[in-house]
Every structure is written in C-alpha cells, then in structure tokens.
Amino acid sequence: MELLEKGRGWIIWLENIIFFSFLIISAFYYYYSTQRVLHLKEKAFNDEKLNAENYCVSVIIPARNEEKNLSKLLPLLLDQSVRPYEIIIVDDNSTDNTSVVASSFPNVCVVKLTTEPPKGWIGKSWAIWNGYLNSHGDYLLFLDADVEPSNVFIESLVKIHKKYGGLLSIWPYQRLEKFYEHFTLPFNLMIVYASNNLGFPNKKPSGAFGPVIFTSKKDYQLIGGHEAIKDSVLEDIKLGRLYSEHGLNVSNFLGNHTVKFRMYPLGLKQLFEGFSKNMSSGAITGGWFSFILAILWMFGIYSSMTSIFTFGGILRYFVTSIVLYIMAKPTGEYTFYDALLYPMYYAFFLIVFFNSLYLTIFKKEVYWKGRKIDVQ
C-alpha cells in the first residue's frame, strides 16, 4: 500500500512538472509570435510613400483543380494598392475549369501544364518553377490559390522586404466556415509555434511558411530556386533553408487580418489527406532542441486530459483551455468552445500523425489531389 502511495506521488509530481513546462513553453511561444504579426509591421510603415513603379511584382500561383479558389483570389489581387506587374496562373494538369476561370480575368497569364511532373519533381515545385520561367518581374510572390489577401497585402510585403530583404513568408489567418475545419486547431498551433519559424527557440528560422512567399528574383536565382528542392514534399522548409545557407535573411510572419485562407474547404477527407502528406516528415525540421520542446509541450496538453474528475485535474483542464484559446486567437477564427473541446481535436491529431507515420515510413508514399507522391 505504501509503495502504491509513493508511486502515485511520483506520478503526480511528474504530471505537475510536465504541466508547468507546458505553461513556460507556451509563454515563450506566444511572446515571440507577437513580434511577428504582419499588421503590426504594416503600421510601422504606414507613413512611408511607396513608388509602385519601382516594384515589378510577378505573382505566381500553382493551381491544380482550383477554379473555385481562383474566382475568389484573382479579384482581390486585381484590387491591390500596389498592383502586381503580372499574375501567372500555372494550371498543373487540372481536370476542372482552372484555365478557363483564370483566362476570364484581365491581365492574367495562364501557363498550362498538360502532363504530370517529370521524374524527380514534386507537383507544386514543378508548377512554381514553370511560373518563374515565364515571369518578367524583379520580385516574385508565390501564393497558394486558397489565400485571401487584403488590398494592402502586396504593399505590406514590399515595405517589409525593404527592411529585411531575403525571403519573406506568411502563415495566413485561418478562416473557418464549417465545424470540421475547427479540427485544424492543433495542427495550426504546431505549425505556427513549434516549427521554429518565429524566433523561438532559435532566432534563425528552420525554414519558411508555404502559402505566401515573397523574394527578389535575384535572390531566388542565386539559391537555385525550386529546381534545387524539386523532390521535396516540404518545399517551403527546404526553400527557407536554402536562403539561410546562402547567407540570405529569412523572415516569417503571421498574416493576421492582412491575409487569410481556408485550408481544406472540401471536407474532412481533404483535411485528413492534406495533413497526412507531410506531418511526420516535418516533425523534426526545426532541429532536435525544437522537437524536444514541442514534444514536452504536447505532453503537457495530453497530460492535462488525465485525472479530469479530480480537483487538480479539472484545474489543469481549464487552465490548458485558456492557454490554448489565447494562443489560437492570433492564428484563426477559433472560439473558446474550441479550446474547451481540445481533447477531441488532439485525439484526431494523433490519428492523423500515426497515419502520416505509416504512409511515410512503411508505404513511403503519400497522396494529394489525386497524385501519388513518393517520399524519400
């Protein structure tokens, strides 16, 4: 009986250590993220006059079966305070009306790819590379088709790039319409906070965010562009690393209300497939120290779900809900109800993670938009 009591005491002690570690790591994650919110930087440059003629921005959008998203995105790009020099839609062998929709807008160039990517190329990198080969601007803006920029979006990027140079990337604010989209909460928090992209635990980021990337063409050519990372599923991480390896600055920001997106609007199956394709591969991209902190942080979340029927367990549960709510608010349209439901979301997170491990380690292939992608 005494041994059982001692064992129980050690378990409680360990749970408390893990939980307090979760609180401390959360505080650091959140503090450093507040220094990287796009609209805060935009305000700092509000009084600066920008001569748009000096900035020829080529917007390149890889698009595979994106007719619905393009019909929303293109009007927003054509209404920018700093107008793009050109908009290039790369129709990546789509089976819908992607090219037709894109061609219906003025001043939009469509590059139509009618075959699958060559051996050794991943689809998105192949599409972006072809967009670059057809571009004429001095600056390149790579956009996913599902982003929703405000009308000062390109102006903000240009002004920030004047200060930081190198490569800029943005993680857009998550817009939610259907209930299943709220299951993105744990994935969103991991990408934003545990990726080592916002200054903690290392000031040098591990890579870049993929939905929005801005760079000068000169720097892009210097690092070899997407041709240098053509076989990587994690093309955004690898691209950011290439810039760092060449001594170029990499600056990552949260989009807040300057740029938003709906990641997987077609249903829970799309969300499951989308996160499964690269989740396990990206687990240690931030380095081992970042990985260990992320694991400890996650242990804190999962440990808060135990002993829920004790006073201490209930207290940990509600404190965890408050912390997750505070951390989730800058990343998307999450509510306090989502924070209270976090055990359900994090259970789903584990299912997706183990599926991703299975696909990556055993099958060595993942699937996305009807394509089988070999994992190295």
Short mmCIF file of C-alpha atoms in Angstrom, two decimals:
data_model
loop_
_atom_site.label_atom_id
_atom_site.label_comp_id
_atom_site.label_asym_id
_atom_site.label_seq_id
_atom_site.Cartn_x
_atom_site.Cartn_y
_atom_site.Cartn_z
CA MET A 1 0.00 0.00 0.00
CA GLU A 2 2.84 2.34 0.89
CA LEU A 3 4.56 1.59 -2.42
CA LEU A 4 1.36 2.40 -4.29
CA GLU A 5 1.09 5.71 -2.47
CA LYS A 6 4.71 6.55 -3.29
CA GLY A 7 4.17 5.60 -6.91
CA ARG A 8 1.07 7.77 -7.06
CA GLY A 9 3.02 10.64 -5.52
CA TRP A 10 5.76 10.35 -8.15
CA ILE A 11 3.15 10.34 -10.93
CA ILE A 12 1.51 13.49 -9.57
CA TRP A 13 4.92 15.16 -9.23
CA LEU A 14 5.80 14.25 -12.83
CA GLU A 15 2.43 15.49 -14.11
CA ASN A 16 2.98 18.82 -12.37
CA ILE A 17 6.49 19.19 -13.81
CA ILE A 18 5.22 18.45 -17.32
CA PHE A 19 2.28 20.83 -16.91
CA PHE A 20 4.43 23.72 -15.65
CA SER A 21 6.85 23.06 -18.53
CA PHE A 22 3.87 23.36 -20.89
CA LEU A 23 2.96 26.73 -19.36
CA ILE A 24 6.51 28.08 -19.63
CA ILE A 25 7.00 26.89 -23.23
CA SER A 26 3.59 28.32 -24.17
CA ALA A 27 4.59 31.71 -22.75
CA PHE A 28 7.78 31.78 -24.85
CA TYR A 29 5.96 30.57 -27.98
CA TYR A 30 3.32 33.25 -27.62
CA TYR A 31 5.67 36.12 -26.74
CA TYR A 32 7.92 35.59 -29.75
CA SER A 33 4.93 35.18 -32.07
CA THR A 34 3.62 38.63 -31.07
CA GLN A 35 6.79 40.13 -32.58
CA ARG A 36 5.90 38.58 -35.94
CA VAL A 37 2.35 39.70 -36.68
CA LEU A 38 2.08 41.20 -40.15
CA HIS A 39 -0.33 44.06 -39.39
CA LEU A 40 1.96 45.37 -36.64
CA LYS A 41 4.76 45.72 -39.17
CA GLU A 42 2.37 47.27 -41.67
CA LYS A 43 1.50 50.07 -39.21
CA ALA A 44 5.18 50.84 -38.73
CA PHE A 45 5.42 51.67 -42.43
CA ASN A 46 2.08 53.44 -42.86
CA ASP A 47 3.61 56.87 -43.36
CA GLU A 48 6.11 55.69 -45.96
CA LYS A 49 5.35 56.66 -49.55
CA LEU A 50 5.92 53.80 -51.94
CA ASN A 51 6.61 54.29 -55.64
CA ALA A 52 4.87 51.24 -57.04
CA GLU A 53 6.57 51.64 -60.41
CA ASN A 54 9.87 50.66 -58.78
CA TYR A 55 8.50 47.29 -57.70
CA CYS A 56 7.54 44.93 -60.51
CA VAL A 57 5.98 42.01 -58.63
CA SER A 58 5.25 38.78 -60.50
CA VAL A 59 2.55 36.84 -58.67
CA ILE A 60 2.87 33.10 -59.35
CA ILE A 61 0.05 30.78 -58.32
CA PRO A 62 0.37 26.99 -58.71
CA ALA A 63 -3.15 25.75 -59.37
CA ARG A 64 -4.35 22.17 -59.64
CA ASN A 65 -8.15 22.00 -59.77
CA GLU A 66 -8.53 25.45 -58.22
CA GLU A 67 -11.38 27.00 -60.24
CA LYS A 68 -13.38 27.93 -57.12
CA ASN A 69 -10.47 29.44 -55.23
CA LEU A 70 -9.21 31.41 -58.23
CA SER A 71 -12.59 33.04 -58.73
CA LYS A 72 -12.18 34.49 -55.20
CA LEU A 73 -8.45 35.22 -55.25
CA LEU A 74 -7.98 36.96 -58.60
CA PRO A 75 -10.40 39.89 -57.95
CA LEU A 76 -8.55 40.53 -54.67
CA LEU A 77 -5.19 40.61 -56.46
CA LEU A 78 -6.51 42.99 -59.10
CA ASP A 79 -7.67 45.37 -56.36
CA GLN A 80 -4.30 45.81 -54.60
CA SER A 81 -2.98 49.23 -53.56
CA VAL A 82 0.25 48.14 -55.26
CA ARG A 83 -0.90 46.35 -58.40
CA PRO A 84 1.02 43.25 -59.48
CA TYR A 85 3.21 43.67 -62.54
CA GLU A 86 1.81 40.35 -63.74
CA ILE A 87 -0.25 37.45 -62.44
CA ILE A 88 0.78 34.00 -63.63
CA ILE A 89 -1.54 31.05 -63.05
CA VAL A 90 0.15 27.70 -63.59
CA ASP A 91 -2.56 25.18 -64.39
CA ASP A 92 -0.99 21.98 -63.11
CA ASN A 93 -2.73 19.46 -65.38
CA SER A 94 -6.12 20.22 -63.85
CA THR A 95 -9.28 18.25 -64.62
CA ASP A 96 -11.64 21.16 -63.87
CA ASN A 97 -12.01 24.65 -65.40
CA THR A 98 -8.95 26.19 -63.74
CA SER A 99 -7.59 27.59 -67.03
CA VAL A 100 -10.98 28.86 -68.17
CA VAL A 101 -11.59 30.74 -64.92
CA ALA A 102 -8.07 32.20 -64.87
CA SER A 103 -8.29 33.32 -68.50
CA SER A 104 -11.54 35.16 -67.84
CA PHE A 105 -9.71 37.81 -65.81
CA PRO A 106 -7.80 40.68 -67.43
CA ASN A 107 -4.00 40.79 -67.35
CA VAL A 108 -3.72 37.19 -66.16
CA CYS A 109 -1.24 34.89 -67.89
CA VAL A 110 -2.04 31.17 -67.87
CA VAL A 111 0.74 28.61 -68.14
CA LYS A 112 -0.92 25.28 -68.86
CA LEU A 113 0.90 22.08 -67.93
CA THR A 114 -0.74 19.14 -69.69
CA THR A 115 1.42 16.31 -68.36
CA GLU A 116 2.44 15.05 -64.96
CA PRO A 117 5.66 16.42 -63.40
CA PRO A 118 8.92 14.94 -64.71
CA LYS A 119 10.53 12.21 -62.65
CA GLY A 120 12.18 13.67 -59.56
CA TRP A 121 9.84 16.66 -59.33
CA ILE A 122 7.04 17.25 -56.81
CA GLY A 123 3.95 18.83 -58.41
CA LYS A 124 3.89 22.15 -56.55
CA SER A 125 7.59 22.85 -57.07
CA TRP A 126 7.28 21.95 -60.77
CA ALA A 127 4.35 24.35 -61.18
CA ILE A 128 6.12 27.22 -59.38
CA TRP A 129 9.29 26.65 -61.39
CA ASN A 130 7.35 26.91 -64.65
CA GLY A 131 5.71 30.08 -63.39
CA TYR A 132 9.13 31.54 -62.61
CA LEU A 133 10.43 30.63 -66.10
CA ASN A 134 7.57 32.65 -67.59
CA SER A 135 7.91 35.65 -65.24
CA HIS A 136 9.31 39.10 -66.06
CA GLY A 137 9.15 40.97 -62.74
CA ASP A 138 12.00 41.86 -60.41
CA TYR A 139 10.15 40.38 -57.41
CA LEU A 140 8.39 37.04 -57.06
CA LEU A 141 5.32 36.36 -54.93
CA PHE A 142 4.36 32.69 -54.67
CA LEU A 143 0.77 32.27 -53.49
CA ASP A 144 -1.37 29.24 -52.76
CA ALA A 145 -4.70 29.55 -54.54
CA ASP A 146 -6.71 29.45 -51.30
CA VAL A 147 -5.29 32.66 -49.76
CA GLU A 148 -7.47 35.75 -49.34
CA PRO A 149 -5.33 38.93 -49.23
CA SER A 150 -6.48 42.37 -48.09
CA ASN A 151 -5.99 45.26 -50.53
CA VAL A 152 -2.74 46.40 -48.83
CA PHE A 153 -1.22 42.94 -48.85
CA ILE A 154 1.37 43.36 -51.62
CA GLU A 155 2.21 46.86 -50.41
CA SER A 156 2.91 45.47 -46.93
CA LEU A 157 5.18 42.75 -48.32
CA VAL A 158 7.18 45.22 -50.41
CA LYS A 159 7.68 47.58 -47.48
CA ILE A 160 8.74 44.79 -45.12
CA HIS A 161 11.08 43.34 -47.74
CA LYS A 162 12.80 46.74 -47.99
CA LYS A 163 13.73 46.38 -44.34
CA TYR A 164 14.52 42.67 -44.06
CA GLY A 165 15.48 41.57 -47.59
CA GLY A 166 15.98 37.92 -48.43
CA LEU A 167 12.86 35.77 -48.20
CA LEU A 168 9.58 36.66 -46.51
CA SER A 169 6.92 34.08 -45.76
CA ILE A 170 3.48 34.41 -44.18
CA TRP A 171 1.23 31.95 -42.37
CA PRO A 172 -2.29 33.25 -43.15
CA TYR A 173 -5.05 33.70 -40.60
CA GLN A 174 -7.26 30.60 -40.61
CA ARG A 175 -10.82 31.33 -41.72
CA LEU A 176 -13.44 28.77 -40.65
CA GLU A 177 -16.89 28.12 -42.10
CA LYS A 178 -17.75 24.51 -41.22
CA PHE A 179 -17.41 22.59 -37.97
CA TYR A 180 -14.85 20.06 -39.22
CA GLU A 181 -12.48 22.93 -40.06
CA HIS A 182 -12.08 23.59 -36.33
CA PHE A 183 -10.14 20.31 -36.18
CA THR A 184 -7.25 22.29 -37.68
CA LEU A 185 -6.59 23.87 -34.26
CA PRO A 186 -3.79 21.54 -33.03
CA PHE A 187 -2.18 21.40 -36.49
CA ASN A 188 -2.29 25.18 -36.77
CA LEU A 189 -0.70 25.63 -33.35
CA MET A 190 2.06 23.15 -34.14
CA ILE A 191 2.88 24.80 -37.48
CA VAL A 192 2.88 28.30 -36.05
CA TYR A 193 4.51 27.81 -32.66
CA ALA A 194 6.55 24.60 -32.74
CA SER A 195 8.12 24.96 -36.19
CA ASN A 196 10.96 27.22 -35.03
CA ASN A 197 9.93 29.79 -37.64
CA LEU A 198 9.01 32.74 -35.41
CA GLY A 199 12.15 33.25 -33.34
CA PHE A 200 11.86 30.62 -30.61
CA PRO A 201 13.76 28.58 -29.60
CA ASN A 202 16.24 29.73 -32.26
CA LYS A 203 16.30 33.20 -33.81
CA LYS A 204 17.39 31.61 -37.07
CA PRO A 205 14.22 30.04 -38.54
CA SER A 206 14.21 26.42 -39.64
CA GLY A 207 12.51 27.26 -42.92
CA ALA A 208 9.55 29.18 -44.33
CA PHE A 209 5.76 29.01 -44.44
CA GLY A 210 4.46 27.76 -47.79
CA PRO A 211 1.19 29.61 -48.53
CA VAL A 212 2.82 33.04 -49.08
CA ILE A 213 6.47 33.53 -50.10
CA PHE A 214 8.00 36.82 -51.31
CA THR A 215 11.52 37.32 -52.64
CA SER A 216 13.52 39.22 -55.20
CA LYS A 217 14.15 37.32 -58.42
CA LYS A 218 17.88 37.96 -58.00
CA ASP A 219 17.98 36.11 -54.66
CA TYR A 220 15.76 33.32 -55.97
CA GLN A 221 18.12 32.75 -58.88
CA LEU A 222 21.11 32.82 -56.54
CA ILE A 223 19.85 29.90 -54.45
CA GLY A 224 18.77 27.86 -57.48
CA GLY A 225 15.03 28.28 -56.99
CA HIS A 226 12.63 25.36 -56.73
CA GLU A 227 14.79 23.33 -59.08
CA ALA A 228 17.21 22.89 -56.16
CA ILE A 229 14.46 21.35 -53.99
CA LYS A 230 12.40 19.71 -56.72
CA ASP A 231 11.98 16.33 -54.98
CA SER A 232 10.96 17.62 -51.54
CA VAL A 233 7.45 17.32 -50.11
CA LEU A 234 8.49 20.03 -47.62
CA GLU A 235 9.41 22.55 -50.30
CA ASP A 236 8.72 25.56 -48.06
CA ILE A 237 11.04 24.33 -45.31
CA LYS A 238 13.78 23.44 -47.79
CA LEU A 239 13.46 26.77 -49.63
CA GLY A 240 13.89 28.74 -46.41
CA ARG A 241 16.94 26.67 -45.52
CA LEU A 242 18.50 27.32 -48.92
CA TYR A 243 18.22 31.06 -48.36
CA SER A 244 19.84 30.74 -44.93
CA GLU A 245 22.63 28.55 -46.31
CA HIS A 246 23.40 31.25 -48.87
CA GLY A 247 23.63 33.89 -46.16
CA LEU A 248 20.27 35.48 -47.00
CA ASN A 249 17.78 36.59 -44.37
CA VAL A 250 14.58 34.59 -43.81
CA SER A 251 11.71 36.41 -42.05
CA ASN A 252 8.42 34.70 -41.20
CA PHE A 253 5.20 36.40 -40.07
CA LEU A 254 1.63 35.67 -39.04
CA GLY A 255 -0.85 37.03 -41.56
CA ASN A 256 -3.49 38.17 -39.06
CA HIS A 257 -6.20 40.07 -40.99
CA THR A 258 -3.82 41.14 -43.78
CA VAL A 259 -4.07 37.71 -45.43
CA LYS A 260 -6.40 34.81 -44.60
CA PHE A 261 -7.18 31.37 -46.00
CA ARG A 262 -9.40 28.31 -45.68
CA MET A 263 -7.03 25.39 -45.77
CA TYR A 264 -9.31 22.47 -46.61
CA PRO A 265 -12.78 23.64 -47.64
CA LEU A 266 -13.80 20.39 -49.41
CA GLY A 267 -14.39 18.27 -46.33
CA LEU A 268 -12.82 16.26 -43.52
CA LYS A 269 -11.32 13.77 -46.00
CA GLN A 270 -9.36 16.54 -47.71
CA LEU A 271 -8.18 17.83 -44.32
CA PHE A 272 -7.10 14.33 -43.26
CA GLU A 273 -5.21 13.74 -46.52
CA GLY A 274 -3.67 17.21 -46.54
CA PHE A 275 -2.12 16.97 -43.08
CA SER A 276 -1.14 13.31 -43.54
CA LYS A 277 1.02 14.06 -46.57
CA ASN A 278 3.81 15.85 -44.73
CA MET A 279 3.07 15.85 -40.99
CA SER A 280 5.55 13.17 -39.89
CA SER A 281 8.19 14.32 -42.39
CA GLY A 282 8.09 17.79 -40.89
CA ALA A 283 8.25 16.67 -37.26
CA ILE A 284 11.97 17.34 -36.73
CA THR A 285 12.57 20.04 -39.36
CA GLY A 286 13.06 22.64 -36.62
CA GLY A 287 16.01 20.75 -35.15
CA TRP A 288 16.25 18.37 -32.19
CA PHE A 289 16.01 21.01 -29.46
CA SER A 290 12.90 22.47 -31.05
CA PHE A 291 11.50 18.95 -31.47
CA ILE A 292 12.09 18.07 -27.80
CA LEU A 293 10.41 21.31 -26.67
CA ALA A 294 7.45 20.58 -28.94
CA ILE A 295 7.13 17.03 -27.55
CA LEU A 296 7.27 18.33 -23.97
CA TRP A 297 4.66 20.96 -24.87
CA MET A 298 2.39 18.30 -26.37
CA PHE A 299 2.88 16.04 -23.33
CA GLY A 300 1.64 18.93 -21.21
CA ILE A 301 -1.53 19.16 -23.29
CA TYR A 302 -2.22 15.43 -23.24
CA SER A 303 -1.39 15.07 -19.53
CA SER A 304 -4.00 17.73 -18.76
CA MET A 305 -6.67 15.33 -20.02
CA THR A 306 -5.93 12.79 -17.26
CA SER A 307 -7.46 12.78 -13.79
CA ILE A 308 -10.22 15.05 -15.09
CA PHE A 309 -12.53 14.02 -12.23
CA THR A 310 -10.16 15.32 -9.54
CA PHE A 311 -9.92 18.94 -8.45
CA GLY A 312 -6.33 19.23 -9.69
CA GLY A 313 -7.29 17.58 -12.99
CA ILE A 314 -10.20 19.95 -13.56
CA LEU A 315 -7.97 22.92 -12.78
CA ARG A 316 -5.32 21.77 -15.29
CA TYR A 317 -8.02 21.18 -17.89
CA PHE A 318 -9.43 24.71 -17.65
CA VAL A 319 -6.00 26.36 -17.48
CA THR A 320 -4.97 24.43 -20.60
CA SER A 321 -8.16 25.55 -22.33
CA ILE A 322 -7.41 29.19 -21.53
CA VAL A 323 -3.80 28.91 -22.72
CA LEU A 324 -4.83 27.22 -25.99
CA TYR A 325 -7.52 29.85 -26.56
CA ILE A 326 -5.03 32.69 -26.12
CA MET A 327 -2.54 31.01 -28.45
CA ALA A 328 -5.14 30.13 -31.07
CA LYS A 329 -6.71 33.59 -31.39
CA PRO A 330 -3.86 35.15 -33.44
CA THR A 331 -3.89 32.17 -35.82
CA GLY A 332 -7.54 31.85 -36.79
CA GLU A 333 -11.24 32.17 -36.06
CA TYR A 334 -11.17 29.79 -33.12
CA THR A 335 -13.55 30.28 -30.19
CA PHE A 336 -13.40 29.43 -26.51
CA TYR A 337 -15.67 26.48 -27.30
CA ASP A 338 -12.84 25.10 -29.44
CA ALA A 339 -10.47 25.46 -26.51
CA LEU A 340 -12.87 23.56 -24.26
CA LEU A 341 -13.17 20.80 -26.87
CA TYR A 342 -9.41 20.44 -27.28
CA PRO A 343 -9.29 16.75 -26.16
CA MET A 344 -11.41 15.81 -29.18
CA TYR A 345 -9.22 17.82 -31.57
CA TYR A 346 -5.98 16.43 -30.13
CA ALA A 347 -7.30 12.86 -30.37
CA PHE A 348 -7.88 13.49 -34.08
CA PHE A 349 -4.37 14.97 -34.27
CA LEU A 350 -2.88 11.67 -33.03
CA ILE A 351 -4.85 9.66 -35.60
CA VAL A 352 -3.55 11.83 -38.43
CA PHE A 353 0.01 11.73 -37.08
CA PHE A 354 0.14 7.93 -36.92
CA ASN A 355 -1.42 7.67 -40.37
CA SER A 356 1.27 10.03 -41.66
CA LEU A 357 3.96 7.89 -40.00
CA TYR A 358 2.53 4.78 -41.64
CA LEU A 359 2.44 6.39 -45.09
CA THR A 360 5.93 7.87 -44.73
CA ILE A 361 7.82 5.01 -43.07
CA PHE A 362 6.12 1.89 -44.38
CA LYS A 363 4.42 2.77 -47.66
CA LYS A 364 6.92 5.55 -48.49
CA GLU A 365 4.24 7.37 -50.44
CA VAL A 366 1.57 9.96 -49.72
CA TYR A 367 -1.41 11.19 -51.71
CA TRP A 368 -2.55 14.69 -52.59
CA LYS A 369 -5.02 15.97 -55.19
CA GLY A 370 -5.23 12.63 -56.94
CA ARG A 371 -1.46 12.19 -57.13
CA LYS A 372 0.77 9.61 -55.52
CA ILE A 373 3.92 11.26 -54.19
CA ASP A 374 6.97 9.15 -53.36
CA VAL A 375 8.59 10.04 -50.04
CA GLN A 376 12.39 9.89 -49.94
#
